């Protein structure tokens, strides 16, 4: 099915563990983004990628690592999870780097709890 | 001060009511403006763009006031299905897209 999918949908991990959130899109969009959403905050950009092997930091990149070896995949890794990283994570893709200029398509989100 | 601010609500309105949300932004160089809708525990989805001349899509009207740096969303004849969180989105260029924290709307029968 065409679209953008995230996995897992739900994840509980312990403090200090490494965890990877997966994101896969089938549209061949150039741009992909990772956001986190916390109560009282809007979606905050963690990292974005303009193309395979091109990534850059967003607003809140500390503690996260990304890679993009293939256009369709954009995994997000928490190197050593902390409780402050408990959040809902959304992956998005867009034809434009101006996410709000052309429609951005979001995955269903991953609810991550760090205990 | 946040770059994009919205009244968090919740707004509780009866079916058929007209409701309006405002969103203020701090960066006068902001270029693009949008409203996204997010249902409970779901992903955000684009509702509509906001153009300088104002634009309408069915029961929804969006307006931009650059002088006062705010955008608005008006929903007429509210439906139960309009219950959601409405996110104000402002782009200041490139990847710098700021999402507001959202305004929650509950439409009751």
mmCIF file with all atom_site columns, C-alpha atoms in Angstrom:
data_model
loop_
_atom_site.group_PDB
_atom_site.id
_atom_site.type_symbol
_atom_site.label_atom_id
_atom_site.label_alt_id
_atom_site.label_comp_id
_atom_site.label_asym_id
_atom_site.label_entity_id
_atom_site.label_seq_id
_atom_site.pdbx_PDB_ins_code
_atom_site.Cartn_x
_atom_site.Cartn_y
_atom_site.Cartn_z
_atom_site.occupancy
_atom_site.B_iso_or_equiv
_atom_site.pdbx_formal_charge
_atom_site.auth_seq_id
_atom_site.auth_comp_id
_atom_site.auth_asym_id
_atom_site.auth_atom_id
_atom_site.pdbx_PDB_model_num
ATOM 1   C CA . UNK A 1 1   ? 0.000   0.000  0.000  1.00 0.00 ? 1   UNK A CA 1
ATOM 2   C CA . UNK A 1 2   ? 1.227   3.483  -0.805 1.00 0.00 ? 2   UNK A CA 1
ATOM 3   C CA . UNK A 1 3   ? 1.861   5.749  2.112  1.00 0.00 ? 3   UNK A CA 1
ATOM 4   C CA . UNK A 1 4   ? 4.132   6.359  5.031  1.00 0.00 ? 4   UNK A CA 1
ATOM 5   C CA . UNK A 1 5   ? 4.389   3.806  7.772  1.00 0.00 ? 5   UNK A CA 1
ATOM 6   C CA . UNK A 1 6   ? 6.072   3.862  11.134 1.00 0.00 ? 6   UNK A CA 1
ATOM 7   C CA . UNK A 1 7   ? 7.099   0.992  13.328 1.00 0.00 ? 7   UNK A CA 1
ATOM 8   C CA . UNK A 1 8   ? 6.683   0.100  16.038 1.00 0.00 ? 8   UNK A CA 1
ATOM 9   C CA . UNK A 1 9   ? 3.448   1.893  16.910 1.00 0.00 ? 9   UNK A CA 1
ATOM 10  C CA . UNK A 1 10  ? 4.105   1.503  20.622 1.00 0.00 ? 10  UNK A CA 1
ATOM 11  C CA . UNK A 1 11  ? 7.367   0.974  22.458 1.00 0.00 ? 11  UNK A CA 1
ATOM 12  C CA . UNK A 1 12  ? 8.382   0.817  26.084 1.00 0.00 ? 12  UNK A CA 1
ATOM 13  C CA . UNK A 1 13  ? 12.084  0.889  26.806 1.00 0.00 ? 13  UNK A CA 1
ATOM 14  C CA . UNK A 1 14  ? 14.358  1.369  29.752 1.00 0.00 ? 14  UNK A CA 1
ATOM 15  C CA . UNK A 1 15  ? 16.551  4.346  30.465 1.00 0.00 ? 15  UNK A CA 1
ATOM 16  C CA . UNK A 1 16  ? 19.936  3.987  28.827 1.00 0.00 ? 16  UNK A CA 1
ATOM 17  C CA . UNK A 1 17  ? 18.871  1.567  26.126 1.00 0.00 ? 17  UNK A CA 1
ATOM 18  C CA . UNK A 1 18  ? 19.247  2.245  22.445 1.00 0.00 ? 18  UNK A CA 1
ATOM 19  C CA . UNK A 1 19  ? 16.039  2.194  20.453 1.00 0.00 ? 19  UNK A CA 1
ATOM 20  C CA . UNK A 1 20  ? 15.355  2.711  16.774 1.00 0.00 ? 20  UNK A CA 1
ATOM 21  C CA . UNK A 1 21  ? 12.108  3.979  15.303 1.00 0.00 ? 21  UNK A CA 1
ATOM 22  C CA . UNK A 1 22  ? 11.493  3.080  11.698 1.00 0.00 ? 22  UNK A CA 1
ATOM 23  C CA . UNK A 1 23  ? 9.877   5.131  8.970  1.00 0.00 ? 23  UNK A CA 1
ATOM 24  C CA . UNK A 1 24  ? 9.151   3.990  5.426  1.00 0.00 ? 24  UNK A CA 1
ATOM 25  C CA . UNK A 1 25  ? 7.483   5.888  2.591  1.00 0.00 ? 25  UNK A CA 1
ATOM 26  C CA . UNK A 1 26  ? 6.436   4.674  -0.823 1.00 0.00 ? 26  UNK A CA 1
ATOM 27  C CA . UNK A 1 27  ? 5.965   7.992  -2.645 1.00 0.00 ? 27  UNK A CA 1
ATOM 28  C CA . UNK A 1 28  ? 9.654   8.613  -3.368 1.00 0.00 ? 28  UNK A CA 1
ATOM 29  C CA . UNK A 1 29  ? 9.359   11.993 -1.685 1.00 0.00 ? 29  UNK A CA 1
ATOM 30  C CA . UNK A 1 30  ? 12.669  13.767 -1.431 1.00 0.00 ? 30  UNK A CA 1
ATOM 31  C CA . UNK A 1 31  ? 12.175  15.216 2.018  1.00 0.00 ? 31  UNK A CA 1
ATOM 32  C CA . UNK A 1 32  ? 11.580  13.324 5.208  1.00 0.00 ? 32  UNK A CA 1
ATOM 33  C CA . UNK A 1 33  ? 11.214  14.628 8.724  1.00 0.00 ? 33  UNK A CA 1
ATOM 34  C CA . UNK A 1 34  ? 11.083  13.431 12.297 1.00 0.00 ? 34  UNK A CA 1
ATOM 35  C CA . UNK A 1 35  ? 8.989   15.319 14.850 1.00 0.00 ? 35  UNK A CA 1
ATOM 36  C CA . UNK A 1 36  ? 8.157   14.762 18.457 1.00 0.00 ? 36  UNK A CA 1
ATOM 37  C CA . UNK A 1 37  ? 4.886   15.884 19.994 1.00 0.00 ? 37  UNK A CA 1
ATOM 38  C CA . UNK A 1 38  ? 4.515   16.578 23.684 1.00 0.00 ? 38  UNK A CA 1
ATOM 39  C CA . UNK A 1 39  ? 1.591   17.941 25.663 1.00 0.00 ? 39  UNK A CA 1
ATOM 40  C CA . UNK A 1 40  ? 1.588   21.725 25.522 1.00 0.00 ? 40  UNK A CA 1
ATOM 41  C CA . UNK A 1 41  ? 4.038   21.851 22.663 1.00 0.00 ? 41  UNK A CA 1
ATOM 42  C CA . UNK A 1 42  ? 3.531   21.764 18.970 1.00 0.00 ? 42  UNK A CA 1
ATOM 43  C CA . UNK A 1 43  ? 5.316   19.265 16.838 1.00 0.00 ? 43  UNK A CA 1
ATOM 44  C CA . UNK A 1 44  ? 9.020   19.957 17.184 1.00 0.00 ? 44  UNK A CA 1
ATOM 45  C CA . UNK A 1 45  ? 11.416  19.046 14.428 1.00 0.00 ? 45  UNK A CA 1
ATOM 46  C CA . UNK A 1 46  ? 14.182  16.656 15.442 1.00 0.00 ? 46  UNK A CA 1
ATOM 47  C CA . UNK A 1 47  ? 15.933  15.946 12.156 1.00 0.00 ? 47  UNK A CA 1
ATOM 48  C CA . UNK A 1 48  ? 15.159  16.224 8.499  1.00 0.00 ? 48  UNK A CA 1
ATOM 49  C CA . UNK A 1 49  ? 16.583  14.830 5.300  1.00 0.00 ? 49  UNK A CA 1
ATOM 50  C CA . UNK A 1 50  ? 16.591  16.378 1.847  1.00 0.00 ? 50  UNK A CA 1
ATOM 51  C CA . UNK A 1 51  ? 17.644  13.193 0.030  1.00 0.00 ? 51  UNK A CA 1
ATOM 52  C CA . UNK A 1 52  ? 19.494  9.953  0.571  1.00 0.00 ? 52  UNK A CA 1
ATOM 53  C CA . UNK A 1 53  ? 22.657  10.558 2.577  1.00 0.00 ? 53  UNK A CA 1
ATOM 54  C CA . UNK A 1 54  ? 21.706  14.178 3.305  1.00 0.00 ? 54  UNK A CA 1
ATOM 55  C CA . UNK A 1 55  ? 20.456  14.907 6.798  1.00 0.00 ? 55  UNK A CA 1
ATOM 56  C CA . UNK A 1 56  ? 20.423  17.930 9.049  1.00 0.00 ? 56  UNK A CA 1
ATOM 57  C CA . UNK A 1 57  ? 19.442  18.937 12.545 1.00 0.00 ? 57  UNK A CA 1
ATOM 58  C CA . UNK A 1 58  ? 16.159  20.464 13.435 1.00 0.00 ? 58  UNK A CA 1
ATOM 59  C CA . UNK A 1 59  ? 15.072  22.230 16.573 1.00 0.00 ? 59  UNK A CA 1
ATOM 60  C CA . UNK A 1 60  ? 15.640  19.448 19.141 1.00 0.00 ? 60  UNK A CA 1
ATOM 61  C CA . UNK A 1 61  ? 18.301  17.011 17.819 1.00 0.00 ? 61  UNK A CA 1
ATOM 62  C CA . UNK A 1 62  ? 20.214  16.227 21.003 1.00 0.00 ? 62  UNK A CA 1
ATOM 63  C CA . UNK A 1 63  ? 20.160  12.553 21.920 1.00 0.00 ? 63  UNK A CA 1
ATOM 64  C CA . UNK A 1 64  ? 18.987  11.430 18.490 1.00 0.00 ? 64  UNK A CA 1
ATOM 65  C CA . UNK A 1 65  ? 20.731  10.056 15.425 1.00 0.00 ? 65  UNK A CA 1
ATOM 66  C CA . UNK A 1 66  ? 19.312  9.566  11.941 1.00 0.00 ? 66  UNK A CA 1
ATOM 67  C CA . UNK A 1 67  ? 20.435  7.985  8.724  1.00 0.00 ? 67  UNK A CA 1
ATOM 68  C CA . UNK A 1 68  ? 19.070  7.791  5.230  1.00 0.00 ? 68  UNK A CA 1
ATOM 69  C CA . UNK A 1 69  ? 20.838  5.269  3.072  1.00 0.00 ? 69  UNK A CA 1
ATOM 70  C CA . UNK A 1 70  ? 17.762  4.794  0.896  1.00 0.00 ? 70  UNK A CA 1
ATOM 71  C CA . UNK A 1 71  ? 15.217  7.386  -0.194 1.00 0.00 ? 71  UNK A CA 1
ATOM 72  C CA . UNK A 1 72  ? 12.314  5.450  1.254  1.00 0.00 ? 72  UNK A CA 1
ATOM 73  C CA . UNK A 1 73  ? 13.668  4.845  4.756  1.00 0.00 ? 73  UNK A CA 1
ATOM 74  C CA . UNK A 1 74  ? 14.511  7.297  7.506  1.00 0.00 ? 74  UNK A CA 1
ATOM 75  C CA . UNK A 1 75  ? 15.163  5.586  10.850 1.00 0.00 ? 75  UNK A CA 1
ATOM 76  C CA . UNK A 1 76  ? 15.510  7.565  14.071 1.00 0.00 ? 76  UNK A CA 1
ATOM 77  C CA . UNK A 1 77  ? 17.750  6.194  16.814 1.00 0.00 ? 77  UNK A CA 1
ATOM 78  C CA . UNK A 1 78  ? 17.799  7.197  20.443 1.00 0.00 ? 78  UNK A CA 1
ATOM 79  C CA . UNK A 1 79  ? 21.343  6.363  21.426 1.00 0.00 ? 79  UNK A CA 1
ATOM 80  C CA . UNK A 1 80  ? 20.738  6.180  25.176 1.00 0.00 ? 80  UNK A CA 1
ATOM 81  C CA . UNK A 1 81  ? 17.091  6.726  25.977 1.00 0.00 ? 81  UNK A CA 1
ATOM 82  C CA . UNK A 1 82  ? 16.128  9.143  28.747 1.00 0.00 ? 82  UNK A CA 1
ATOM 83  C CA . UNK A 1 83  ? 12.757  9.724  30.402 1.00 0.00 ? 83  UNK A CA 1
ATOM 84  C CA . UNK A 1 84  ? 12.571  13.155 28.769 1.00 0.00 ? 84  UNK A CA 1
ATOM 85  C CA . UNK A 1 85  ? 12.399  11.373 25.420 1.00 0.00 ? 85  UNK A CA 1
ATOM 86  C CA . UNK A 1 86  ? 9.052   9.859  26.310 1.00 0.00 ? 86  UNK A CA 1
ATOM 87  C CA . UNK A 1 87  ? 6.876   11.279 23.571 1.00 0.00 ? 87  UNK A CA 1
ATOM 88  C CA . UNK A 1 88  ? 4.885   10.632 20.437 1.00 0.00 ? 88  UNK A CA 1
ATOM 89  C CA . UNK A 1 89  ? 7.158   10.579 17.407 1.00 0.00 ? 89  UNK A CA 1
ATOM 90  C CA . UNK A 1 90  ? 5.887   11.389 13.944 1.00 0.00 ? 90  UNK A CA 1
ATOM 91  C CA . UNK A 1 91  ? 7.662   10.806 10.692 1.00 0.00 ? 91  UNK A CA 1
ATOM 92  C CA . UNK A 1 92  ? 6.600   12.881 7.683  1.00 0.00 ? 92  UNK A CA 1
ATOM 93  C CA . UNK A 1 93  ? 7.488   13.160 4.043  1.00 0.00 ? 93  UNK A CA 1
ATOM 94  C CA . UNK A 1 94  ? 7.030   15.909 1.510  1.00 0.00 ? 94  UNK A CA 1
ATOM 95  C CA . UNK A 1 95  ? 8.023   16.857 -1.979 1.00 0.00 ? 95  UNK A CA 1
ATOM 96  C CA . UNK A 1 96  ? 9.206   20.207 -0.640 1.00 0.00 ? 96  UNK A CA 1
ATOM 97  C CA . UNK A 1 97  ? 11.496  21.123 2.219  1.00 0.00 ? 97  UNK A CA 1
ATOM 98  C CA . UNK A 1 98  ? 8.912   23.711 3.094  1.00 0.00 ? 98  UNK A CA 1
ATOM 99  C CA . UNK A 1 99  ? 6.725   21.207 4.907  1.00 0.00 ? 99  UNK A CA 1
ATOM 100 C CA . UNK A 1 100 ? 3.825   23.576 4.993  1.00 0.00 ? 100 UNK A CA 1
ATOM 101 C CA . UNK A 1 101 ? 4.270   24.691 1.414  1.00 0.00 ? 101 UNK A CA 1
ATOM 102 C CA . UNK A 1 102 ? 3.227   21.418 -0.048 1.00 0.00 ? 102 UNK A CA 1
ATOM 103 C CA . UNK A 1 103 ? 1.245   18.920 1.863  1.00 0.00 ? 103 UNK A CA 1
ATOM 104 C CA . UNK A 1 104 ? 3.260   16.932 4.352  1.00 0.00 ? 104 UNK A CA 1
ATOM 105 C CA . UNK A 1 105 ? 2.133   13.383 4.897  1.00 0.00 ? 105 UNK A CA 1
ATOM 106 C CA . UNK A 1 106 ? 2.568   12.038 8.377  1.00 0.00 ? 106 UNK A CA 1
ATOM 107 C CA . UNK A 1 107 ? 2.929   8.506  9.586  1.00 0.00 ? 107 UNK A CA 1
ATOM 108 C CA . UNK A 1 108 ? 0.610   7.224  12.291 1.00 0.00 ? 108 UNK A CA 1
ATOM 109 C CA . UNK A 1 109 ? 3.109   7.944  15.020 1.00 0.00 ? 109 UNK A CA 1
ATOM 110 C CA . UNK A 1 110 ? 5.123   5.915  17.493 1.00 0.00 ? 110 UNK A CA 1
ATOM 111 C CA . UNK A 1 111 ? 4.275   6.244  21.167 1.00 0.00 ? 111 UNK A CA 1
ATOM 112 C CA . UNK A 1 112 ? 7.521   5.791  23.054 1.00 0.00 ? 112 UNK A CA 1
ATOM 113 C CA . UNK A 1 113 ? 7.692   5.452  26.811 1.00 0.00 ? 113 UNK A CA 1
ATOM 114 C CA . UNK A 1 114 ? 11.048  5.444  28.564 1.00 0.00 ? 114 UNK A CA 1
ATOM 115 C CA . UNK A 1 115 ? 10.913  4.003  32.066 1.00 0.00 ? 115 UNK A CA 1
ATOM 116 C CA . UNK B 2 1   ? 7.419   33.826 23.972 1.00 0.00 ? 1   UNK B CA 1
ATOM 117 C CA . UNK B 2 2   ? 6.579   30.963 21.631 1.00 0.00 ? 2   UNK B CA 1
ATOM 118 C CA . UNK B 2 3   ? 6.967   31.581 17.908 1.00 0.00 ? 3   UNK B CA 1
ATOM 119 C CA . UNK B 2 4   ? 3.450   30.357 17.233 1.00 0.00 ? 4   UNK B CA 1
ATOM 120 C CA . UNK B 2 5   ? 0.785   30.639 19.891 1.00 0.00 ? 5   UNK B CA 1
ATOM 121 C CA . UNK B 2 6   ? -2.699  29.238 19.994 1.00 0.00 ? 6   UNK B CA 1
ATOM 122 C CA . UNK B 2 7   ? -5.427  29.226 22.579 1.00 0.00 ? 7   UNK B CA 1
ATOM 123 C CA . UNK B 2 8   ? -5.374  25.599 23.744 1.00 0.00 ? 8   UNK B CA 1
ATOM 124 C CA . UNK B 2 9   ? -9.095  25.601 24.473 1.00 0.00 ? 9   UNK B CA 1
ATOM 125 C CA . UNK B 2 10  ? -10.970 23.401 24.703 1.00 0.00 ? 10  UNK B CA 1
ATOM 126 C CA . UNK B 2 11  ? -13.764 25.040 22.812 1.00 0.00 ? 11  UNK B CA 1
ATOM 127 C CA . UNK B 2 12  ? -17.047 23.298 23.560 1.00 0.00 ? 12  UNK B CA 1
ATOM 128 C CA . UNK B 2 13  ? -19.767 24.204 21.060 1.00 0.00 ? 13  UNK B CA 1
ATOM 129 C CA . UNK B 2 14  ? -23.135 22.754 20.066 1.00 0.00 ? 14  UNK B CA 1
ATOM 130 C CA . UNK B 2 15  ? -23.768 21.348 16.629 1.00 0.00 ? 15  UNK B CA 1
ATOM 131 C CA . UNK B 2 16  ? -24.556 24.074 14.146 1.00 0.00 ? 16  UNK B CA 1
ATOM 132 C CA . UNK B 2 17  ? -22.558 26.722 15.947 1.00 0.00 ? 17  UNK B CA 1
ATOM 133 C CA . UNK B 2 18  ? -19.928 28.945 14.393 1.00 0.00 ? 18  UNK B CA 1
ATOM 134 C CA . UNK B 2 19  ? -16.540 28.866 16.063 1.00 0.00 ? 19  UNK B CA 1
ATOM 135 C CA . UNK B 2 20  ? -13.336 30.784 15.371 1.00 0.00 ? 20  UNK B CA 1
ATOM 136 C CA . UNK B 2 21  ? -9.744  30.124 16.343 1.00 0.00 ? 21  UNK B CA 1
ATOM 137 C CA . UNK B 2 22  ? -6.883  32.558 16.223 1.00 0.00 ? 22  UNK B CA 1
ATOM 138 C CA . UNK B 2 23  ? -3.184  31.914 16.026 1.00 0.00 ? 23  UNK B CA 1
ATOM 139 C CA . UNK B 2 24  ? -0.447  34.505 16.457 1.00 0.00 ? 24  UNK B CA 1
ATOM 140 C CA . UNK B 2 25  ? 3.086   34.265 15.138 1.00 0.00 ? 25  UNK B CA 1
ATOM 141 C CA . UNK B 2 26  ? 6.131   36.264 16.135 1.00 0.00 ? 26  UNK B CA 1
ATOM 142 C CA . UNK B 2 27  ? 8.317   36.202 13.033 1.00 0.00 ? 27  UNK B CA 1
ATOM 143 C CA . UNK B 2 28  ? 7.285   38.932 10.626 1.00 0.00 ? 28  UNK B CA 1
ATOM 144 C CA . UNK B 2 29  ? 9.265   37.197 7.863  1.00 0.00 ? 29  UNK B CA 1
ATOM 145 C CA . UNK B 2 30  ? 6.956   34.177 7.966  1.00 0.00 ? 30  UNK B CA 1
ATOM 146 C CA . UNK B 2 31  ? 5.995   33.140 4.486  1.00 0.00 ? 31  UNK B CA 1
ATOM 147 C CA . UNK B 2 32  ? 3.443   30.354 4.523  1.00 0.00 ? 32  UNK B CA 1
ATOM 148 C CA . UNK B 2 33  ? 0.556   29.601 6.785  1.00 0.00 ? 33  UNK B CA 1
ATOM 149 C CA . UNK B 2 34  ? -1.587  26.516 7.152  1.00 0.00 ? 34  UNK B CA 1
ATOM 150 C CA . UNK B 2 35  ? -4.118  24.806 9.342  1.00 0.00 ? 35  UNK B CA 1
ATOM 151 C CA . UNK B 2 36  ? -3.724  21.126 10.085 1.00 0.00 ? 36  UNK B CA 1
ATOM 152 C CA . UNK B 2 37  ? -6.266  18.942 11.801 1.00 0.00 ? 37  UNK B CA 1
ATOM 153 C CA . UNK B 2 38  ? -5.328  16.201 14.244 1.00 0.00 ? 38  UNK B CA 1
ATOM 154 C CA . UNK B 2 39  ? -7.824  13.685 15.543 1.00 0.00 ? 39  UNK B CA 1
ATOM 155 C CA . UNK B 2 40  ? -7.282  12.105 18.928 1.00 0.00 ? 40  UNK B CA 1
ATOM 156 C CA . UNK B 2 41  ? -4.267  9.786  18.865 1.00 0.00 ? 41  UNK B CA 1
ATOM 157 C CA . UNK B 2 42  ? -3.906  10.222 15.105 1.00 0.00 ? 42  UNK B CA 1
ATOM 158 C CA . UNK B 2 43  ? -1.454  11.953 12.813 1.00 0.00 ? 43  UNK B CA 1
ATOM 159 C CA . UNK B 2 44  ? -1.882  15.573 11.667 1.00 0.00 ? 44  UNK B CA 1
ATOM 160 C CA . UNK B 2 45  ? -3.440  16.122 8.273  1.00 0.00 ? 45  UNK B CA 1
ATOM 161 C CA . UNK B 2 46  ? -3.530  19.247 6.167  1.00 0.00 ? 46  UNK B CA 1
ATOM 162 C CA . UNK B 2 47  ? -6.864  21.043 6.467  1.00 0.00 ? 47  UNK B CA 1
ATOM 163 C CA . UNK B 2 48  ? -6.208  24.107 4.376  1.00 0.00 ? 48  UNK B CA 1
ATOM 164 C CA . UNK B 2 49  ? -3.710  26.728 3.357  1.00 0.00 ? 49  UNK B CA 1
ATOM 165 C CA . UNK B 2 50  ? -4.076  30.339 4.433  1.00 0.00 ? 50  UNK B CA 1
ATOM 166 C CA . UNK B 2 51  ? -3.658  32.933 1.727  1.00 0.00 ? 51  UNK B CA 1
ATOM 167 C CA . UNK B 2 52  ? -3.287  36.675 2.065  1.00 0.00 ? 52  UNK B CA 1
ATOM 168 C CA . UNK B 2 53  ? -6.600  37.251 0.343  1.00 0.00 ? 53  UNK B CA 1
ATOM 169 C CA . UNK B 2 54  ? -8.364  34.775 2.592  1.00 0.00 ? 54  UNK B CA 1
ATOM 170 C CA . UNK B 2 55  ? -9.750  31.498 1.388  1.00 0.00 ? 55  UNK B CA 1
ATOM 171 C CA . UNK B 2 56  ? -12.760 29.333 1.916  1.00 0.00 ? 56  UNK B CA 1
ATOM 172 C CA . UNK B 2 57  ? -13.328 25.604 1.670  1.00 0.00 ? 57  UNK B CA 1
ATOM 173 C CA . UNK B 2 58  ? -16.924 24.674 2.311  1.00 0.00 ? 58  UNK B CA 1
ATOM 174 C CA . UNK B 2 59  ? -17.712 25.487 5.927  1.00 0.00 ? 59  UNK B CA 1
ATOM 175 C CA . UNK B 2 60  ? -14.136 26.510 6.662  1.00 0.00 ? 60  UNK B CA 1
ATOM 176 C CA . UNK B 2 61  ? -12.690 29.979 6.148  1.00 0.00 ? 61  UNK B CA 1
ATOM 177 C CA . UNK B 2 62  ? -9.077  30.900 6.782  1.00 0.00 ? 62  UNK B CA 1
ATOM 178 C CA . UNK B 2 63  ? -7.719  34.430 6.969  1.00 0.00 ? 63  UNK B CA 1
ATOM 179 C CA . UNK B 2 64  ? -4.323  36.025 7.374  1.00 0.00 ? 64  UNK B CA 1
ATOM 180 C CA . UNK B 2 65  ? -3.582  39.381 8.951  1.00 0.00 ? 65  UNK B CA 1
ATOM 181 C CA . UNK B 2 66  ? 0.066   40.167 8.318  1.00 0.00 ? 66  UNK B CA 1
ATOM 182 C CA . UNK B 2 67  ? -0.055  43.559 10.016 1.00 0.00 ? 67  UNK B CA 1
ATOM 183 C CA . UNK B 2 68  ? -1.167  42.030 13.295 1.00 0.00 ? 68  UNK B CA 1
ATOM 184 C CA . UNK B 2 69  ? 0.621   38.735 12.662 1.00 0.00 ? 69  UNK B CA 1
ATOM 185 C CA . UNK B 2 70  ? -2.209  36.344 13.164 1.00 0.00 ? 70  UNK B CA 1
ATOM 186 C CA . UNK B 2 71  ? -4.184  33.818 11.211 1.00 0.00 ? 71  UNK B CA 1
ATOM 187 C CA . UNK B 2 72  ? -7.679  32.638 11.884 1.00 0.00 ? 72  UNK B CA 1
ATOM 188 C CA . UNK B 2 73  ? -9.896  29.678 11.151 1.00 0.00 ? 73  UNK B CA 1
ATOM 189 C CA . UNK B 2 74  ? -13.663 29.986 11.097 1.00 0.00 ? 74  UNK B CA 1
ATOM 190 C CA . UNK B 2 75  ? -15.875 26.917 11.125 1.00 0.00 ? 75  UNK B CA 1
ATOM 191 C CA . UNK B 2 76  ? -19.540 27.419 10.305 1.00 0.00 ? 76  UNK B CA 1
ATOM 192 C CA . UNK B 2 77  ? -22.370 25.008 11.012 1.00 0.00 ? 77  UNK B CA 1
ATOM 193 C CA . UNK B 2 78  ? -20.183 22.805 13.222 1.00 0.00 ? 78  UNK B CA 1
ATOM 194 C CA . UNK B 2 79  ? -20.575 19.040 12.908 1.00 0.00 ? 79  UNK B CA 1
ATOM 195 C CA . UNK B 2 80  ? -19.801 16.371 15.455 1.00 0.00 ? 80  UNK B CA 1
ATOM 196 C CA . UNK B 2 81  ? -17.089 15.192 13.091 1.00 0.00 ? 81  UNK B CA 1
ATOM 197 C CA . UNK B 2 82  ? -15.307 18.539 13.410 1.00 0.00 ? 82  UNK B CA 1
ATOM 198 C CA . UNK B 2 83  ? -14.222 17.571 16.925 1.00 0.00 ? 83  UNK B CA 1
ATOM 199 C CA . UNK B 2 84  ? -10.446 17.517 16.762 1.00 0.00 ? 84  UNK B CA 1
ATOM 200 C CA . UNK B 2 85  ? -7.351  19.538 17.530 1.00 0.00 ? 85  UNK B CA 1
ATOM 201 C CA . UNK B 2 86  ? -6.534  22.261 15.029 1.00 0.00 ? 86  UNK B CA 1
ATOM 202 C CA . UNK B 2 87  ? -2.858  23.043 14.531 1.00 0.00 ? 87  UNK B CA 1
ATOM 203 C CA . UNK B 2 88  ? -1.643  26.376 13.252 1.00 0.00 ? 88  UNK B CA 1
ATOM 204 C CA . UNK B 2 89  ? 1.435   25.985 11.060 1.00 0.00 ? 89  UNK B CA 1
ATOM 205 C CA . UNK B 2 90  ? 3.818   28.762 10.063 1.00 0.00 ? 90  UNK B CA 1
ATOM 206 C CA . UNK B 2 91  ? 6.771   28.451 7.731  1.00 0.00 ? 91  UNK B CA 1
ATOM 207 C CA . UNK B 2 92  ? 9.546   31.035 7.847  1.00 0.00 ? 92  UNK B CA 1
ATOM 208 C CA . UNK B 2 93  ? 11.574  29.569 5.018  1.00 0.00 ? 93  UNK B CA 1
ATOM 209 C CA . UNK B 2 94  ? 13.236  26.291 4.203  1.00 0.00 ? 94  UNK B CA 1
ATOM 210 C CA . UNK B 2 95  ? 12.650  23.574 6.747  1.00 0.00 ? 95  UNK B CA 1
ATOM 211 C CA . UNK B 2 96  ? 11.794  26.026 9.506  1.00 0.00 ? 96  UNK B CA 1
ATOM 212 C CA . UNK B 2 97  ? 8.155   25.111 9.921  1.00 0.00 ? 97  UNK B CA 1
ATOM 213 C CA . UNK B 2 98  ? 6.655   25.810 13.308 1.00 0.00 ? 98  UNK B CA 1
ATOM 214 C CA . UNK B 2 99  ? 3.597   23.962 14.545 1.00 0.00 ? 99  UNK B CA 1
ATOM 215 C CA . UNK B 2 100 ? 1.434   25.519 17.199 1.00 0.00 ? 100 UNK B CA 1
ATOM 216 C CA . UNK B 2 101 ? 0.446   23.413 20.188 1.00 0.00 ? 101 UNK B CA 1
ATOM 217 C CA . UNK B 2 102 ? -3.100  23.201 18.874 1.00 0.00 ? 102 UNK B CA 1
ATOM 218 C CA . UNK B 2 103 ? -6.618  24.241 19.811 1.00 0.00 ? 103 UNK B CA 1
ATOM 219 C CA . UNK B 2 104 ? -9.002  21.510 20.911 1.00 0.00 ? 104 UNK B CA 1
ATOM 220 C CA . UNK B 2 105 ? -12.566 21.624 19.653 1.00 0.00 ? 105 UNK B CA 1
ATOM 221 C CA . UNK B 2 106 ? -15.434 19.548 20.984 1.00 0.00 ? 106 UNK B CA 1
ATOM 222 C CA . UNK B 2 107 ? -18.709 19.708 19.120 1.00 0.00 ? 107 UNK B CA 1
ATOM 223 C CA . UNK B 2 108 ? -21.610 18.279 21.091 1.00 0.00 ? 108 UNK B CA 1
ATOM 224 C CA . UNK B 2 109 ? -25.039 17.148 19.993 1.00 0.00 ? 109 UNK B CA 1
#
